[in-house]
Coordinates of C-alpha atoms in Angstrom, one line a residue:
M1 CA 0.0 0.0 0.0
R2 CA 1.3 3.4 -0.9
K3 CA -0.3 6.4 0.8
L4 CA -1.1 9.3 -1.6
K5 CA 0.3 12.7 -0.5
T6 CA -2.7 15.0 -0.8
A7 CA -3.3 18.7 -1.2
V8 CA -6.6 20.5 -0.6
I9 CA -7.6 23.5 -2.8
G10 CA -10.2 25.6 -1.3
C11 CA -10.8 26.1 2.4
G12 CA -14.5 27.2 2.7
D13 CA -17.0 25.7 5.0
I14 CA -17.1 22.3 3.4
S15 CA -13.3 21.9 3.9
S16 CA -13.6 21.1 7.6
V17 CA -15.4 17.8 7.2
Y18 CA -13.2 16.9 4.3
L19 CA -10.0 17.6 6.2
D20 CA -11.2 15.9 9.4
N21 CA -12.2 12.7 7.5
M22 CA -9.2 12.6 5.2
I23 CA -6.7 13.1 8.1
H24 CA -8.4 11.0 10.8
R25 CA -10.5 8.4 9.0
F26 CA -8.8 7.4 5.7
S27 CA -5.4 5.9 6.2
I28 CA -4.6 5.8 2.4
L29 CA -4.4 9.7 2.3
D30 CA -1.5 11.7 3.6
V31 CA -2.8 15.3 3.7
A32 CA 0.1 17.6 3.6
C33 CA -1.1 21.1 2.7
C34 CA -4.0 23.3 1.7
C35 CA -4.5 26.6 -0.2
S36 CA -7.2 29.2 -0.7
A37 CA -7.9 32.2 -3.0
H38 CA -7.0 34.8 -0.4
G39 CA -4.8 32.7 2.0
E40 CA -6.4 33.5 5.3
S41 CA -8.9 30.6 5.4
A42 CA -6.0 28.2 4.3
K43 CA -3.9 29.5 7.3
R44 CA -6.7 28.9 9.7
Q45 CA -7.3 25.4 8.5
A46 CA -3.6 24.6 8.3
E47 CA -3.2 25.6 11.9
K48 CA -6.2 23.7 13.0
Y49 CA -5.3 20.4 11.2
G50 CA -1.5 20.6 11.6
I51 CA -0.7 20.9 7.8
K52 CA 1.0 23.6 5.7
A53 CA -0.7 26.6 4.1
V54 CA 0.7 27.1 0.6
E55 CA 0.0 28.8 -2.7
F56 CA -1.8 27.0 -5.5
S57 CA 1.4 27.5 -7.6
D58 CA 3.3 25.6 -4.9
I59 CA 1.0 22.6 -5.2
L60 CA 1.4 22.6 -9.0
A61 CA 5.2 22.6 -8.7
D62 CA 5.4 20.0 -5.9
D63 CA 6.3 16.7 -7.6
T64 CA 5.6 14.9 -4.3
I65 CA 1.8 15.7 -4.4
D66 CA 0.0 12.8 -5.8
L67 CA -3.6 13.8 -5.3
A68 CA -5.4 17.2 -5.3
V69 CA -8.8 17.5 -3.7
N70 CA -10.6 20.5 -5.2
L71 CA -13.3 22.2 -3.0
T72 CA -13.6 25.4 -4.9
P73 CA -16.9 26.9 -6.4
P74 CA -18.1 25.3 -9.6
K75 CA -17.3 28.4 -11.8
V76 CA -13.6 27.9 -11.3
H77 CA -13.5 24.1 -11.5
Y78 CA -12.5 23.9 -15.2
E79 CA -9.4 26.0 -14.9
I80 CA -8.2 24.5 -11.6
V81 CA -8.7 20.9 -12.6
K82 CA -7.1 21.4 -15.9
E83 CA -4.0 23.0 -14.3
L84 CA -3.8 20.2 -11.8
L85 CA -4.0 17.5 -14.5
N86 CA -1.5 19.3 -16.6
A87 CA 0.8 19.3 -13.6
G88 CA 0.5 15.5 -13.3
K89 CA -1.8 15.3 -10.3
H90 CA -4.7 12.9 -9.8
V91 CA -7.7 14.9 -9.0
Y92 CA -10.9 14.6 -6.9
T93 CA -13.2 17.5 -7.2
E94 CA -16.5 18.7 -5.6
K95 CA -19.5 18.7 -7.8
V96 CA -20.1 19.4 -10.6
V97 CA -16.8 18.7 -12.4
T98 CA -17.7 21.7 -14.4
A99 CA -21.2 23.1 -15.4
D100 CA -20.2 23.0 -19.1
F101 CA -20.5 19.6 -20.8
A102 CA -18.0 20.3 -23.5
K103 CA -15.4 21.4 -20.9
A104 CA -16.2 18.4 -18.7
M105 CA -15.5 16.1 -21.7
E106 CA -12.2 18.0 -22.3
L107 CA -11.1 17.3 -18.8
K108 CA -12.0 13.7 -19.0
G109 CA -10.0 13.4 -22.2
L110 CA -7.0 15.2 -20.6
A111 CA -7.1 12.8 -17.6
E112 CA -7.1 9.8 -19.9
E113 CA -4.4 11.2 -22.1
K114 CA -2.1 11.7 -19.1
G115 CA -3.0 8.4 -17.4
L116 CA -4.5 10.2 -14.4
R117 CA -7.5 9.6 -12.2
L118 CA -10.3 12.2 -12.1
G119 CA -12.9 11.6 -9.5
V120 CA -16.0 13.7 -8.9
A121 CA -18.4 14.3 -6.0
P122 CA -21.1 13.7 -4.8
D123 CA -19.8 10.6 -3.1
T124 CA -22.9 10.2 -0.9
F125 CA -23.9 7.2 -3.1
L126 CA -21.1 5.3 -1.3
G127 CA -22.9 5.9 2.0
A128 CA -24.8 3.3 4.0
G129 CA -28.2 4.5 2.9
L130 CA -27.9 4.4 -0.8
Q131 CA -25.6 1.4 -0.8
T132 CA -28.4 -0.5 1.1
A133 CA -31.0 0.8 -1.3
A134 CA -28.9 -0.4 -4.3
K135 CA -28.5 -3.8 -2.7
A136 CA -32.3 -4.0 -2.3
V137 CA -32.7 -3.4 -6.0
R138 CA -30.1 -5.9 -6.9
D139 CA -31.7 -8.5 -4.7
G140 CA -35.1 -8.0 -6.5
L141 CA -36.9 -6.7 -3.4
I142 CA -39.1 -4.5 -5.7
G143 CA -38.9 -6.6 -8.8
D144 CA -38.2 -4.7 -12.0
V145 CA -37.8 -1.0 -11.5
T146 CA -40.4 0.7 -13.8
S147 CA -40.2 4.3 -12.7
C148 CA -38.6 6.7 -10.3
H149 CA -39.2 10.1 -8.8
A150 CA -36.8 12.7 -7.3
S151 CA -37.9 15.9 -5.6
V152 CA -36.4 18.6 -3.4
N153 CA -37.3 22.1 -2.4
R154 CA -35.3 25.0 -1.0
D155 CA -35.4 28.7 -0.5
M156 CA -32.3 29.6 -2.5
G157 CA -33.2 33.2 -2.0
S158 CA -32.1 33.1 1.6
L159 CA -28.7 31.6 0.4
Y160 CA -27.9 34.2 -2.4
P161 CA -26.7 37.0 -0.1
S162 CA -24.3 35.0 2.0
L163 CA -23.2 32.1 -0.3
A164 CA -22.3 33.9 -3.5
F165 CA -21.7 30.7 -5.5
T166 CA -25.4 29.8 -5.2
A167 CA -26.3 32.7 -7.6
E168 CA -23.5 31.9 -10.0
P169 CA -23.4 29.5 -12.9
G170 CA -23.3 25.9 -11.6
G171 CA -24.8 26.8 -8.3
G172 CA -28.4 26.5 -9.0
I173 CA -31.0 24.1 -7.6
G174 CA -30.3 21.5 -10.4
F175 CA -26.5 21.7 -10.8
D176 CA -25.7 22.2 -7.1
V177 CA -28.5 20.3 -5.3
G178 CA -30.2 18.1 -7.9
I179 CA -26.9 16.5 -8.8
Y180 CA -27.2 14.5 -5.5
Y181 CA -30.5 13.0 -6.6
I182 CA -29.3 12.5 -10.2
T183 CA -26.1 10.7 -9.1
A184 CA -28.1 8.5 -6.7
L185 CA -30.4 7.4 -9.5
L186 CA -27.5 6.9 -12.0
S187 CA -25.5 4.9 -9.5
I188 CA -28.5 2.4 -9.1
L189 CA -30.3 2.5 -12.5
G190 CA -27.4 3.2 -14.9
P191 CA -27.3 5.7 -17.8
V192 CA -30.1 7.9 -19.1
Q193 CA -31.1 7.5 -22.8
E194 CA -33.4 10.5 -23.3
A195 CA -34.6 13.5 -21.3
S196 CA -36.8 16.5 -21.6
G197 CA -36.9 19.4 -19.2
F198 CA -38.2 22.8 -18.2
L199 CA -36.0 25.3 -16.4
A200 CA -36.7 28.8 -15.1
T201 CA -35.0 31.6 -13.2
R202 CA -37.7 33.3 -11.1
R203 CA -37.0 36.8 -10.0
P204 CA -33.4 37.0 -11.3
K205 CA -33.0 40.4 -9.7
R206 CA -33.0 40.3 -5.9
K207 CA -32.3 42.9 -3.3
I208 CA -30.4 42.0 -0.2
I209 CA -32.8 42.8 2.6
D210 CA -30.9 41.5 5.6
P211 CA -29.7 44.5 7.6
G212 CA -26.9 42.4 9.1
N213 CA -25.4 41.7 5.7
P214 CA -22.6 44.2 4.8
R215 CA -24.2 44.3 1.3
F216 CA -27.5 45.3 2.6
G217 CA -29.6 47.2 0.0
E218 CA -27.4 45.9 -3.0
E219 CA -29.1 44.2 -5.9
L220 CA -27.8 40.8 -7.0
T221 CA -28.3 38.8 -10.2
V222 CA -29.3 35.2 -10.1
E223 CA -27.2 33.6 -13.0
N224 CA -28.6 30.1 -12.7
E225 CA -31.9 28.1 -12.6
N226 CA -34.0 28.0 -9.4
L227 CA -36.6 25.7 -11.0
M228 CA -35.8 22.5 -12.9
M229 CA -38.4 19.9 -13.9
A230 CA -37.7 16.9 -16.1
N231 CA -38.8 13.6 -17.6
L232 CA -36.2 10.8 -18.1
I233 CA -36.0 7.5 -19.9
F234 CA -33.2 5.3 -18.7
Q235 CA -31.3 2.9 -21.0
N236 CA -32.8 0.0 -19.0
G237 CA -36.4 1.2 -19.8
T238 CA -37.1 2.9 -16.4
M239 CA -39.0 6.2 -16.7
G240 CA -38.4 9.0 -14.2
T241 CA -39.4 12.5 -13.1
L242 CA -37.3 15.2 -11.5
H243 CA -38.7 18.1 -9.5
F244 CA -36.2 20.6 -8.2
N245 CA -37.7 23.8 -6.7
G246 CA -35.3 26.5 -5.4
D247 CA -38.0 29.2 -5.1
S248 CA -39.9 27.6 -2.2
I249 CA -39.1 27.2 1.5
F250 CA -36.8 25.6 4.1
P251 CA -36.9 23.0 5.5
E252 CA -36.4 20.6 2.6
K253 CA -39.1 18.1 2.0
E254 CA -37.2 15.8 -0.2
S255 CA -38.4 12.6 -1.9
L256 CA -36.5 9.9 -3.7
V257 CA -38.5 6.9 -4.7
L258 CA -38.1 3.8 -6.9
Y259 CA -41.3 2.0 -8.1
G260 CA -41.2 -1.7 -9.1
T261 CA -43.3 -4.6 -10.2
E262 CA -43.0 -6.1 -6.7
G263 CA -42.8 -3.1 -4.4
V264 CA -41.8 0.5 -3.8
L265 CA -38.5 1.7 -2.2
F266 CA -38.2 5.0 -0.4
L267 CA -34.6 6.2 -0.5
P268 CA -32.9 8.5 2.1
N269 CA -31.9 12.1 1.4
P270 CA -29.1 11.6 -1.1
D271 CA -27.3 14.7 0.3
T272 CA -26.5 12.6 3.3
F273 CA -24.8 9.3 3.9
A274 CA -27.5 7.4 5.8
G275 CA -31.2 7.8 6.7
P276 CA -34.0 5.3 6.5
V277 CA -34.5 3.0 3.5
R278 CA -38.1 2.0 3.5
L279 CA -39.9 -0.8 1.7
V280 CA -43.5 -1.5 0.8
K281 CA -44.1 -4.9 -0.7
K282 CA -46.8 -5.8 -3.2
G283 CA -50.0 -6.8 -1.4
C284 CA -48.9 -5.4 2.0
D285 CA -49.7 -2.1 3.6
D286 CA -46.8 -2.2 6.1
V287 CA -43.7 -0.1 5.6
V288 CA -40.6 -2.0 6.5
T289 CA -37.4 -0.1 7.3
L290 CA -34.4 -2.0 6.1
P291 CA -31.3 -2.4 8.2
L292 CA -28.3 -0.4 6.9
E293 CA -25.8 -3.1 5.9
Y294 CA -22.8 -0.8 4.9
G295 CA -20.3 1.5 6.4
F296 CA -20.2 5.3 6.0
A297 CA -23.4 6.1 7.8
S298 CA -21.9 9.3 9.4
N299 CA -20.9 12.4 7.4
S300 CA -18.1 10.8 5.2
R301 CA -17.4 13.4 2.7
G302 CA -14.0 12.6 1.2
V303 CA -14.8 8.9 1.0
G304 CA -14.8 9.4 -2.8
A305 CA -11.2 10.6 -2.7
A306 CA -10.1 7.8 -0.4
E307 CA -11.8 5.2 -2.6
L308 CA -10.0 6.7 -5.7
A309 CA -6.7 6.3 -3.8
W310 CA -7.4 2.7 -2.8
S311 CA -8.5 1.9 -6.3
L312 CA -5.4 3.4 -7.8
N313 CA -3.3 1.2 -5.4
A314 CA -5.3 -1.9 -6.5
G315 CA -5.3 -1.1 -10.1
R316 CA -9.1 -1.0 -10.5
K317 CA -11.6 1.6 -11.6
H318 CA -12.7 4.1 -8.9
R319 CA -16.4 4.4 -8.2
A320 CA -17.0 8.2 -8.3
S321 CA -15.9 8.1 -11.9
M322 CA -15.5 10.8 -14.4
E323 CA -17.6 8.8 -16.8
M324 CA -20.6 8.9 -14.5
A325 CA -19.9 12.5 -13.6
C326 CA -19.7 13.6 -17.3
H327 CA -22.9 11.7 -18.0
A328 CA -24.6 13.7 -15.2
V329 CA -23.3 17.0 -16.5
E330 CA -24.5 16.1 -20.0
L331 CA -27.9 15.3 -18.6
L332 CA -28.1 18.7 -16.8
N333 CA -26.9 20.5 -19.9
G334 CA -29.4 18.4 -22.0
L335 CA -32.2 19.6 -19.8
V336 CA -31.1 23.2 -20.4
Q337 CA -31.1 22.7 -24.1
S338 CA -34.4 20.8 -24.0
S339 CA -36.0 23.6 -22.1
R340 CA -34.6 26.3 -24.5
E341 CA -35.5 24.4 -27.7
R342 CA -38.7 22.7 -26.4
T343 CA -37.5 19.3 -27.7
S344 CA -36.3 16.1 -26.0
Y345 CA -32.6 15.5 -25.7
Q346 CA -30.8 12.4 -26.8
M347 CA -27.9 11.5 -24.5
T348 CA -24.5 10.8 -26.2
T349 CA -22.5 9.5 -23.3
T350 CA -22.8 6.3 -21.2
F351 CA -20.9 4.7 -18.3
E352 CA -20.7 1.5 -16.3
K353 CA -22.7 1.5 -13.0
P354 CA -20.1 1.6 -10.1
E355 CA -19.6 -1.7 -8.3
S356 CA -21.2 -1.9 -4.9
L357 CA -19.0 -1.7 -1.8
P358 CA -18.6 -4.9 0.2
C359 CA -21.5 -5.6 2.4
G360 CA -21.3 -6.0 6.2
Y361 CA -19.2 -3.0 7.2
R362 CA -20.7 -0.5 9.6
D363 CA -19.1 2.5 11.2
G364 CA -17.5 1.3 14.4
Y365 CA -19.2 -2.1 14.1
M366 CA -18.4 -5.4 12.7
R367 CA -15.0 -6.5 11.4
T368 CA -12.4 -3.7 11.8
N369 CA -13.7 -0.3 10.4
A370 CA -15.6 1.1 7.4
E371 CA -12.5 1.9 5.5
S372 CA -11.9 -1.8 5.1
A373 CA -14.6 -1.9 2.5
L374 CA -12.5 0.4 0.3
V375 CA -9.3 -1.7 0.3

């Protein structure tokens, strides 16, 4: 086993759980340094986690860095990931790989050309909840899956003033939030064949009305979708619907459901790693909650990067693959095109469904630890 010396790019709010997990839970990763756009957040995280704060250029020039974990906003993913690949680094990036399909495919081609790994979040499909749901489908508990539905609501307007990326390209309800639901469905059902969608940006001009915000009174422009609706046809014949509403309320009232010939399966929130997996069988009114049979039930962000590292050591494909990520980005871009042209979109990419993790590993329970499932 060779540990991968790892650098983190971007030290915003999400970086804490990544750094904590990658340093304390995943032995395959040797986190050495971090950087951020203005440097101050990198210094704080470096001091907190006992690593070095460096410049992005230092990471590019350091031949000892094997893997870079990119936690920056989507609008800068393309440039950062491209520079890292050109510098010979394996990359694991937060979602989406880039909001532009052509650029996503360019990055995929660059990684392949250089013989490098490119892994992409979300990695929540590797969590206990969705792995248990995928096993239930494989075991035939709901028979043939004939349809699916994914729905989530948010009040994106409450986020725009404080989280600037949520109003920028790639930060909308579909690309930033819906991607969790799309990835969950893709990981279980496989590729999409055809899609049609409707998108809207309601009230694109918003005033910041919070007196406590330093930008109080300013007008901001929403540069992404806050409504995305779609119909899907998967290659396996399953039909599905998407309902992503960012002009609604908090709390979220999410729904992710698989309908089959022998039952209905209610999946957990795909933005988390666990949650109840509930089953209703044909001819029975009772709802059964299935036991979670896998590890990573707690917040395990970074497991995708660790799994990439273990896969690289073992010479196998990593599960949070660039192929599935590019397919998801094509689907999102296809829905944009479908909405604009009022036509259905025919998918051009495909991917192999990721292998399931070994069953029987639970956080802090059974065998040694959940990381054993990645080896």
